[in-house]
Coordinates of C-alpha atoms in Angstrom, one line a residue:
Chain A
X1 CA -16.7 -11.9 -2.1
X2 CA -12.9 -13.7 -2.9
X3 CA -12.5 -15.5 -6.0
X4 CA -12.0 -19.6 -5.3
X5 CA -9.3 -19.1 -7.8
X6 CA -7.0 -17.4 -5.2
X7 CA -3.8 -18.5 -3.6
X8 CA -3.5 -18.7 0.1
X9 CA -0.8 -18.7 2.3
X10 CA 0.1 -20.7 4.8
X11 CA -0.9 -18.1 7.5
X12 CA -4.4 -17.9 6.0
X13 CA -6.4 -19.1 8.9
X14 CA -3.8 -16.9 10.9
X15 CA -5.6 -14.1 8.9
X16 CA -9.1 -15.3 9.6
X17 CA -9.0 -15.8 13.1
X18 CA -7.2 -11.6 13.9
X19 CA -10.4 -10.3 12.1
X20 CA -8.6 -9.6 8.8
X21 CA -10.4 -7.7 6.2
X22 CA -8.7 -10.4 2.9
X23 CA -8.7 -9.0 -0.9
X24 CA -7.3 -10.5 -4.0
X25 CA -3.6 -9.9 -4.5
X26 CA -1.4 -10.7 -7.8
X27 CA -3.4 -14.1 -7.4
X28 CA -3.4 -14.1 -3.6
X29 CA -6.2 -14.0 -0.9
X30 CA -4.2 -11.7 1.6
X31 CA -5.0 -9.7 4.9
X32 CA -5.9 -5.4 3.4
X33 CA -5.7 -5.3 7.2
X34 CA -7.1 -5.8 10.7
X35 CA -9.7 -5.1 12.6
X36 CA -8.0 -2.6 14.5
X37 CA -7.3 -0.7 11.6
X38 CA -4.6 0.8 8.5
X39 CA -3.7 3.5 11.1
X40 CA -3.1 1.0 14.0
X41 CA -0.9 -1.2 12.0
X42 CA 1.2 2.5 10.2
X43 CA 1.5 3.7 13.6
X44 CA 2.3 0.7 15.1
X45 CA 5.3 -0.7 12.8
X46 CA 6.6 3.1 13.2
X47 CA 7.3 3.3 17.3
X48 CA 7.1 -0.5 18.0
X49 CA 7.0 -3.9 15.4
X50 CA 4.7 -4.8 13.3
X51 CA 4.5 -8.2 11.5
X52 CA 3.0 -9.0 7.7
X53 CA 2.7 -12.2 5.9
X54 CA 4.2 -11.7 2.6
X55 CA 4.1 -15.3 1.2
X56 CA 2.3 -13.7 -1.5
X57 CA 5.9 -12.8 -3.2
X58 CA 7.5 -15.6 -4.7
X59 CA 11.4 -16.9 -5.0
X60 CA 13.9 -18.0 -7.3
X61 CA 16.5 -20.6 -7.1
X62 CA 19.5 -20.0 -9.1
X63 CA 23.1 -22.5 -8.8
X64 CA 25.4 -23.8 -10.9
X65 CA 29.2 -22.7 -11.8
X66 CA 27.6 -19.8 -14.1
X67 CA 25.4 -19.1 -11.3
X68 CA 26.6 -15.5 -11.0
X69 CA 27.7 -14.8 -14.4
X70 CA 23.6 -15.5 -15.6
X71 CA 22.9 -13.3 -13.1
X72 CA 24.7 -10.6 -14.3
X73 CA 23.7 -10.5 -17.3
X74 CA 19.7 -10.7 -16.5
X75 CA 20.2 -8.5 -13.4
X76 CA 21.2 -4.6 -13.1
X77 CA 23.2 -4.5 -10.4
X78 CA 26.4 -5.6 -10.2
X79 CA 26.1 -9.4 -8.7
X80 CA 29.9 -9.7 -8.6
X81 CA 29.6 -7.5 -6.1
X82 CA 27.4 -9.7 -3.6
X83 CA 29.8 -11.0 -0.8
X84 CA 28.8 -14.3 0.7
X85 CA 25.4 -13.3 2.4
X86 CA 24.8 -10.3 1.2
X87 CA 21.8 -8.6 0.2
X88 CA 21.1 -6.8 -3.5
X89 CA 18.1 -4.9 -4.4
X90 CA 18.0 -4.8 -8.5
X91 CA 15.9 -4.6 -11.5
X92 CA 15.2 -6.5 -14.3
X93 CA 15.0 -4.8 -17.3
X94 CA 13.6 -6.7 -20.9
X95 CA 16.2 -5.1 -24.2
X96 CA 14.7 -2.1 -24.7
X97 CA 15.3 -1.2 -21.0
X98 CA 12.0 -1.5 -19.7
X99 CA 11.8 -2.7 -16.3
X100 CA 10.4 -6.6 -16.1
X101 CA 10.2 -6.6 -11.8
X102 CA 12.1 -5.1 -9.1
X103 CA 13.9 -7.8 -6.4
X104 CA 15.6 -8.1 -3.9
X105 CA 18.9 -10.7 -4.8
X106 CA 20.6 -13.1 -1.1
X107 CA 24.0 -14.6 -1.8
X108 CA 23.5 -18.5 -0.1
X109 CA 27.0 -19.1 -1.1
X110 CA 29.4 -18.7 -4.1
X111 CA 27.8 -20.5 -6.7
X112 CA 24.1 -20.0 -5.0
X113 CA 21.3 -17.4 -5.3
X114 CA 18.0 -16.2 -3.5
X115 CA 15.6 -14.0 -5.1
X116 CA 12.7 -12.5 -4.2
X117 CA 9.7 -11.6 -6.7
X118 CA 6.7 -9.4 -6.5
X119 CA 3.8 -11.8 -6.5
X120 CA 1.9 -11.0 -9.6
X121 CA 5.4 -10.8 -11.6
X122 CA 6.6 -13.8 -9.9
X123 CA 5.9 -16.4 -13.0
X124 CA 6.8 -14.0 -15.8
X125 CA 10.4 -13.7 -13.9
X126 CA 11.0 -17.4 -13.6
X127 CA 10.0 -17.8 -17.8
X128 CA 12.3 -14.9 -17.9
X129 CA 15.5 -16.0 -16.0
X130 CA 14.5 -20.2 -18.0
X131 CA 14.5 -18.5 -21.1
X132 CA 17.5 -16.8 -20.6
X133 CA 19.3 -19.4 -19.3
X134 CA 20.1 -21.1 -22.3
X135 CA 23.7 -20.3 -22.9
X136 CA 25.1 -20.6 -19.4
X137 CA 25.9 -23.6 -16.8
X138 CA 22.8 -22.4 -14.0
X139 CA 19.7 -24.3 -12.8
X140 CA 16.7 -22.3 -12.2
X141 CA 14.0 -23.1 -10.0
X142 CA 10.9 -21.9 -8.8
X143 CA 11.2 -22.4 -6.1
X144 CA 7.6 -20.2 -4.7
X145 CA 5.9 -23.3 -3.1
X146 CA 8.9 -23.9 -1.1
X147 CA 8.6 -20.8 1.3
X148 CA 6.3 -18.9 3.4
X149 CA 7.7 -15.4 4.4
X150 CA 7.3 -13.5 7.3
X151 CA 8.6 -9.7 7.6
X152 CA 8.9 -8.5 11.4
X153 CA 9.5 -4.6 11.4
X154 CA 10.2 -1.6 13.8
X155 CA 12.2 -0.3 16.3
X156 CA 11.0 -3.5 18.6
X157 CA 11.6 -5.8 15.6
X158 CA 14.9 -7.4 16.1
X159 CA 14.5 -7.3 20.0
X160 CA 11.6 -10.0 19.4
X161 CA 13.2 -11.7 16.9
X162 CA 16.5 -11.8 18.7
X163 CA 14.9 -13.3 21.8
X164 CA 13.9 -16.3 20.1
X165 CA 16.3 -16.8 17.4
X166 CA 19.6 -19.5 18.8
X167 CA 22.4 -17.0 17.4
X168 CA 23.1 -13.2 16.7
X169 CA 20.8 -11.6 13.8
X170 CA 22.0 -10.9 10.2
X171 CA 22.8 -6.7 9.7
X172 CA 20.9 -4.7 7.4
X173 CA 21.5 -6.0 3.7
X174 CA 22.8 -8.9 4.8
X175 CA 21.1 -12.9 5.7
X176 CA 21.9 -15.5 6.9
X177 CA 20.2 -19.4 8.0
X178 CA 18.9 -19.5 11.7
X179 CA 16.9 -21.2 14.0
X180 CA 13.3 -19.2 15.0
X181 CA 11.5 -20.8 17.0
X182 CA 13.2 -23.6 16.8
X183 CA 12.7 -24.0 13.0
X184 CA 15.1 -23.9 9.5
X185 CA 14.8 -19.8 8.7
X186 CA 17.0 -18.0 6.1
X187 CA 17.2 -14.2 8.2
X188 CA 17.0 -11.5 5.7
X189 CA 17.9 -8.4 7.5
X190 CA 15.8 -6.6 5.0
X191 CA 12.2 -4.5 4.8
X192 CA 10.2 -2.5 3.0
X193 CA 8.7 -0.2 5.4
X194 CA 11.5 2.4 6.1
X195 CA 12.3 1.0 9.6
X196 CA 15.1 -1.5 11.0
X197 CA 13.6 -5.1 10.9
X198 CA 14.4 -8.5 9.7
X199 CA 12.5 -10.6 6.9
X200 CA 12.1 -14.5 7.8
X201 CA 11.8 -17.0 5.2
X202 CA 10.8 -20.8 6.1
X203 CA 9.4 -23.6 5.2
X204 CA 5.9 -22.8 5.3
X205 CA 4.8 -25.6 7.9
X206 CA 6.2 -24.0 10.1
X207 CA 5.0 -20.2 9.2
X208 CA 2.0 -20.3 11.6
X209 CA 4.4 -21.3 14.8
X210 CA 6.8 -18.6 13.8
X211 CA 3.8 -16.1 13.3
X212 CA 1.7 -17.1 16.7
X213 CA 4.7 -16.8 18.6
X214 CA 5.8 -13.4 17.4
X215 CA 2.1 -12.1 17.5
X216 CA 2.7 -13.4 21.4
X217 CA 5.5 -11.6 22.1
X218 CA 3.9 -8.0 21.2
X219 CA 4.4 -7.9 17.1
X220 CA 0.6 -6.3 15.9
X221 CA 0.3 -8.1 12.7
X222 CA -0.3 -5.5 9.9
X223 CA -1.4 -5.9 6.1
X224 CA -1.1 -4.6 2.7
X225 CA -2.8 -1.2 2.5
X226 CA -0.6 -0.1 5.4
X227 CA 2.5 -1.9 3.5
X228 CA 1.6 0.3 1.2
X229 CA 1.0 3.2 3.6
X230 CA 4.8 2.3 5.0
X231 CA 6.6 2.4 2.0
X232 CA 4.7 5.2 0.4
X233 CA 6.6 7.1 3.3
X234 CA 9.7 5.4 2.9
X235 CA 9.7 6.3 -1.5
X236 CA 9.6 2.2 -1.6
X237 CA 9.1 2.1 -5.6
X238 CA 5.9 -0.4 -6.0
X239 CA 6.5 -2.6 -9.4
X240 CA 3.2 -1.8 -11.0
X241 CA 2.4 2.0 -9.6
X242 CA 6.0 3.4 -10.3
X243 CA 7.3 0.4 -12.3
X244 CA 6.6 -1.0 -15.3
X245 CA 8.0 -2.0 -18.5
X246 CA 6.8 1.4 -20.0
X247 CA 9.9 3.0 -18.0
X248 CA 13.2 2.4 -17.4
X249 CA 15.2 2.4 -14.9
X250 CA 17.0 5.6 -14.8
X251 CA 13.5 7.7 -15.4
X252 CA 12.6 5.8 -12.2
X253 CA 15.4 7.0 -10.4
X254 CA 17.1 3.7 -9.7
X255 CA 19.9 4.8 -12.3
X256 CA 22.1 3.9 -8.6
X257 CA 20.7 0.4 -8.9
X258 CA 22.0 -0.7 -12.7
X259 CA 25.7 -1.2 -13.8
X260 CA 25.8 -1.4 -17.3
X261 CA 29.0 -2.0 -17.7
X262 CA 28.1 -5.3 -16.4
X263 CA 26.6 -5.5 -19.6
X264 CA 22.7 -6.6 -18.7
X265 CA 19.8 -6.9 -20.6
X266 CA 18.9 -3.7 -21.7
X267 CA 22.1 -1.9 -20.6
X268 CA 22.6 -0.3 -23.8
X269 CA 19.2 1.4 -23.5
X270 CA 19.9 2.4 -19.9
X271 CA 23.1 3.7 -21.2
X272 CA 21.6 5.8 -23.2
X273 CA 18.9 7.0 -21.4
X274 CA 21.0 8.2 -18.1
X275 CA 23.6 10.2 -20.8
X276 CA 20.7 11.5 -22.2
X277 CA 18.8 12.8 -19.2
X278 CA 15.1 11.1 -19.2
X279 CA 12.1 13.6 -20.2
X280 CA 9.7 13.3 -17.4
X281 CA 11.5 12.0 -13.7
X282 CA 9.5 10.3 -11.1
X283 CA 9.8 12.2 -7.6
X284 CA 8.1 12.0 -4.3
X285 CA 5.9 14.7 -3.5
X286 CA 3.5 16.2 -0.7
X287 CA -0.2 17.8 -1.1
X288 CA 0.8 21.3 0.3
X289 CA -3.1 21.9 0.7
X290 CA -6.2 19.6 1.4
X291 CA -7.2 16.6 -0.7
X292 CA -5.2 13.2 -1.6
X293 CA -3.4 12.2 -4.7
X294 CA -4.2 8.5 -6.5
X295 CA -2.9 7.1 -9.1
X296 CA -3.6 7.7 -12.7
X297 CA -4.2 12.2 -11.6
X298 CA -3.1 13.8 -14.0
X299 CA -0.1 16.6 -12.7
X300 CA -1.1 19.9 -14.4
X301 CA 1.4 21.4 -17.5
X302 CA 2.2 17.5 -18.0
X303 CA 2.9 14.3 -16.1
X304 CA 0.9 11.6 -13.9
X305 CA 1.1 10.1 -10.4
X306 CA 1.9 6.7 -10.0
X307 CA 1.2 6.0 -6.1
X308 CA -0.8 8.1 -3.5
X309 CA -2.4 7.9 -0.5
X310 CA -3.1 9.6 3.3
X311 CA 0.6 9.7 5.4
X312 CA -0.8 8.5 8.7
X313 CA 2.3 9.4 9.9
X314 CA 2.8 13.5 8.5
X315 CA -1.1 13.6 8.2
X316 CA -1.4 15.4 4.4
X317 CA -1.8 13.4 1.2
X318 CA 2.1 12.5 0.1
X319 CA 2.8 9.9 -3.4
X320 CA 4.7 9.3 -6.2
X321 CA 4.4 11.3 -9.2
X322 CA 5.9 11.5 -12.8
X323 CA 6.8 15.0 -13.8
X324 CA 8.7 17.2 -17.0
X325 CA 13.0 17.1 -15.7
X326 CA 12.7 20.6 -15.8
X327 CA 10.2 20.6 -12.7
X328 CA 10.8 18.2 -10.9
X329 CA 13.2 19.6 -8.4
X330 CA 13.2 19.4 -5.1
X331 CA 11.4 22.4 -3.8
X332 CA 9.2 23.3 -7.2
X333 CA 5.5 23.6 -6.6
X334 CA 2.6 22.4 -9.1
X335 CA -0.7 20.7 -9.6
X336 CA -2.8 17.6 -9.2
X337 CA -5.8 17.5 -10.9
X338 CA -7.9 15.5 -8.2
X339 CA -10.9 14.5 -9.6
X340 CA -11.9 18.0 -11.3
X341 CA -9.9 19.6 -8.0
X342 CA -6.4 21.5 -8.6
X343 CA -5.0 20.6 -5.4
X344 CA -1.3 21.8 -5.3
X345 CA 2.0 19.7 -4.2
X346 CA 5.6 19.8 -3.7
X347 CA 8.1 17.7 -5.0
X348 CA 9.7 17.0 -2.5
X349 CA 12.9 14.7 -1.4
X350 CA 13.2 10.9 0.4
X351 CA 12.1 9.7 2.7
X352 CA 8.7 11.5 3.0
X353 CA 8.6 10.5 6.1
X354 CA 12.1 9.7 8.9
X355 CA 11.9 9.1 12.4
X356 CA 14.1 12.4 13.3
X357 CA 12.8 14.4 10.5
X358 CA 10.8 17.4 10.9
X359 CA 7.5 18.1 9.3
X360 CA 9.0 20.4 7.4
X361 CA 8.7 22.0 3.7
Chain B
X1 CA -16.7 3.2 16.4
X2 CA -20.2 3.5 16.1
X3 CA -22.6 -0.2 15.6
X4 CA -22.9 -0.9 12.4
X5 CA -26.1 -2.4 13.2
X6 CA -27.3 0.7 14.9
X7 CA -30.5 2.2 12.4
X8 CA -31.8 5.3 14.6
X9 CA -36.2 5.3 14.2
X10 CA -36.2 9.1 14.5
X11 CA -34.0 8.9 10.6
X12 CA -34.6 8.2 7.4
X13 CA -32.3 6.6 5.2
X14 CA -31.7 5.9 1.6
X15 CA -30.0 3.0 -0.5
X16 CA -26.9 4.7 -0.6
X17 CA -26.9 4.5 2.9
X18 CA -27.1 8.1 3.5
X19 CA -28.9 9.1 6.5
X20 CA -31.5 12.6 6.8
X21 CA -32.7 14.1 10.3
X22 CA -35.4 16.2 9.3
X23 CA -36.3 19.3 11.5
X24 CA -39.5 21.4 9.8
X25 CA -37.9 22.4 6.6
X26 CA -33.5 21.4 7.3
X27 CA -32.8 17.9 7.2
X28 CA -28.9 17.2 8.5
X29 CA -27.5 14.7 5.9
X30 CA -24.8 12.3 7.0
X31 CA -23.6 8.6 6.3
X32 CA -24.4 5.3 8.2
X33 CA -23.2 3.8 10.0
X34 CA -23.2 0.3 8.1
X35 CA -21.6 2.8 5.4
X36 CA -18.5 4.1 7.7
X37 CA -18.2 0.6 8.7
X38 CA -17.7 -0.4 4.9
X39 CA -15.0 2.3 4.5
X40 CA -12.5 1.5 6.9
X41 CA -10.9 4.8 8.7
X42 CA -11.8 7.6 6.7
X43 CA -9.2 10.1 6.4
X44 CA -10.7 12.9 4.3
X45 CA -13.8 14.1 3.8
X46 CA -14.7 16.6 1.0
X47 CA -17.7 19.1 1.8
X48 CA -20.4 21.1 -0.8
X49 CA -20.2 24.9 -0.5
X50 CA -22.4 26.6 1.9
X51 CA -25.2 28.0 -1.0
X52 CA -25.0 24.9 -3.4
X53 CA -28.0 24.2 -4.8
X54 CA -28.5 20.3 -5.4
X55 CA -31.1 17.7 -6.6
X56 CA -31.6 14.2 -4.6
X57 CA -29.3 12.3 -5.7
X58 CA -26.4 14.0 -7.1
X59 CA -22.8 13.6 -5.8
X60 CA -22.5 16.5 -3.1
X61 CA -19.1 15.1 -0.9
X62 CA -16.3 12.8 -1.3
X63 CA -15.0 10.6 1.6
X64 CA -11.8 8.7 1.0
X65 CA -10.1 6.1 3.4
X66 CA -6.5 5.2 2.6
X67 CA -7.8 2.7 0.1
X68 CA -10.7 3.8 -1.1
X69 CA -12.9 6.8 -2.3
X70 CA -16.0 7.0 -2.2
X71 CA -19.0 9.5 -3.3
X72 CA -22.0 10.7 -1.5
X73 CA -25.6 11.7 -2.3
X74 CA -27.8 14.4 -1.6
X75 CA -30.8 12.2 -0.3
X76 CA -33.0 15.5 -0.7
X77 CA -32.8 17.9 -3.0
X78 CA -32.2 21.4 -2.0
X79 CA -29.8 24.2 -0.5
X80 CA -26.8 23.6 1.2
X81 CA -26.9 26.3 4.2
X82 CA -24.3 24.5 6.9
X83 CA -21.3 22.2 6.4
X84 CA -19.9 20.7 9.4
X85 CA -16.1 22.1 9.6
X86 CA -15.0 20.0 12.1
X87 CA -14.8 17.0 10.1
X88 CA -12.3 18.4 7.8
X89 CA -10.2 18.0 10.9
X90 CA -11.7 15.3 12.3
X91 CA -12.8 13.4 9.7
X92 CA -12.5 10.3 11.9
X93 CA -15.6 12.1 13.4
X94 CA -17.7 9.7 10.4
X95 CA -16.3 6.6 11.8
X96 CA -16.4 7.7 15.3
X97 CA -20.6 9.4 15.9
X98 CA -22.3 8.7 12.2
X99 CA -25.0 10.3 13.1
X100 CA -24.0 12.9 15.6
X101 CA -20.8 15.0 15.1
X102 CA -19.9 13.0 12.7
X103 CA -22.9 15.4 10.7
X104 CA -21.6 16.4 6.7
X105 CA -23.7 19.0 5.2
X106 CA -27.3 20.4 6.3
X107 CA -30.2 21.2 3.6
X108 CA -33.1 23.7 3.1
X109 CA -35.3 21.0 1.3
X110 CA -36.7 22.3 -1.6
X111 CA -39.5 19.7 -2.3
X112 CA -40.8 18.1 0.5
X113 CA -43.1 15.8 -1.1
X114 CA -39.5 13.7 -1.4
X115 CA -39.1 12.4 2.3
X116 CA -41.7 9.5 1.0
X117 CA -38.9 8.4 -1.0
X118 CA -36.8 7.5 1.9
X119 CA -36.5 4.5 3.6
X120 CA -37.9 4.2 8.1
X121 CA -35.1 2.8 10.0
X122 CA -37.1 -0.3 9.8
X123 CA -36.6 -0.7 6.3
X124 CA -33.4 0.7 5.8
X125 CA -32.3 -2.3 8.7
X126 CA -34.0 -4.5 5.9
X127 CA -31.9 -3.3 3.2
X128 CA -28.5 -3.4 5.4
X129 CA -29.0 -7.7 6.4
X130 CA -29.6 -7.9 2.3
X131 CA -26.5 -6.6 1.9
X132 CA -24.2 -6.7 4.4

């Protein structure tokens, strides 16, 4: 039974109509899968096109003469490097260098940014941004209710969306406003599946019309379960599994998204961690035998699995785990305690699945 | 996929949604169509070993979907005399043919008296109607 206090996106009735199994996630009632099952959705995204309702994710607008300076202070990545229309992956840290959230930020104008947050962290993110904006000439606005968000992902995704858009689609890692199915949209060349595609931010009242048209043109509705198997094959982090406030960016393998010289909150701790080197490192792995490792399973000799599943494309168990740094090199073997049975695994390189990569090693 | 409302009348069932096909002293065991529907696509099955001695309601196997792990309980006591190797290669057989090719293991029964504790297909249908 689902709780009546869960929030519903603008696409809720569409999901019910498509036979979705609904689950509570981050305070929202979301489709975990549709009628044909997780594998079919996963394969559709890898070989053709899938569409996800990601309206549970939050949005924050930051605007004002000192918007860049403010975000430089709270975001770990170098905001000054963002051209108008660019997208940037970044983290937000607390003073101790623990990760508060991982985010995508879009620069819509010199002094106007839109940030997409994880659903479970949205309210805390907004509160953090507002609390730290005091010394800056900037407005921080919770824009969650102003947007619905659809992700259209797969080798055919751009073709489908281009056919219903007035004007060219943005390239990867850029975003611009456009018209899709006659409705205004912020079109973003971003995604969380490892495939090409776009994400569309629209007025919630327009969401169902876009969803229906994109599905009519062949996109397979895909839920949160497929979203997880896809992102894990691509080795993208999931906050709450691979990221938490107990861990810093360096040990999580996200030092590349941190530019300590920009002086962000937590930069001293991150700089120190980078210099000393982390005791444990987050690495992707494959099981070399049977089984599926899951979040929380212990690594023999030290370490823990943060994410794990069965990979539909590889046909084996995959995941990410923290391992002692000296045992975290690609190709190193280890064992995971899966409910009392030791399952052999090997540290792999990113991504775990790639279209042109043969499944070896 | 098998019909979730299918409860063959020649089988016995328990409250954990396992079935048993009894042939003299040997019972073939699997999970019901209702159970496979609840689990979704099964991607991994771990079976007991031949020779294991089990008691009724022991957790003897696991079935895993992408999102979750479920235990399979022995409906009866006995010794595992055969396991279905085919579902190691093709776990989806459990979804597609729960009562046939998706069987899991066979037990040489140690206590025929336990058969009386199981449900017939009508009683099991009633259980499913309550839960479903």
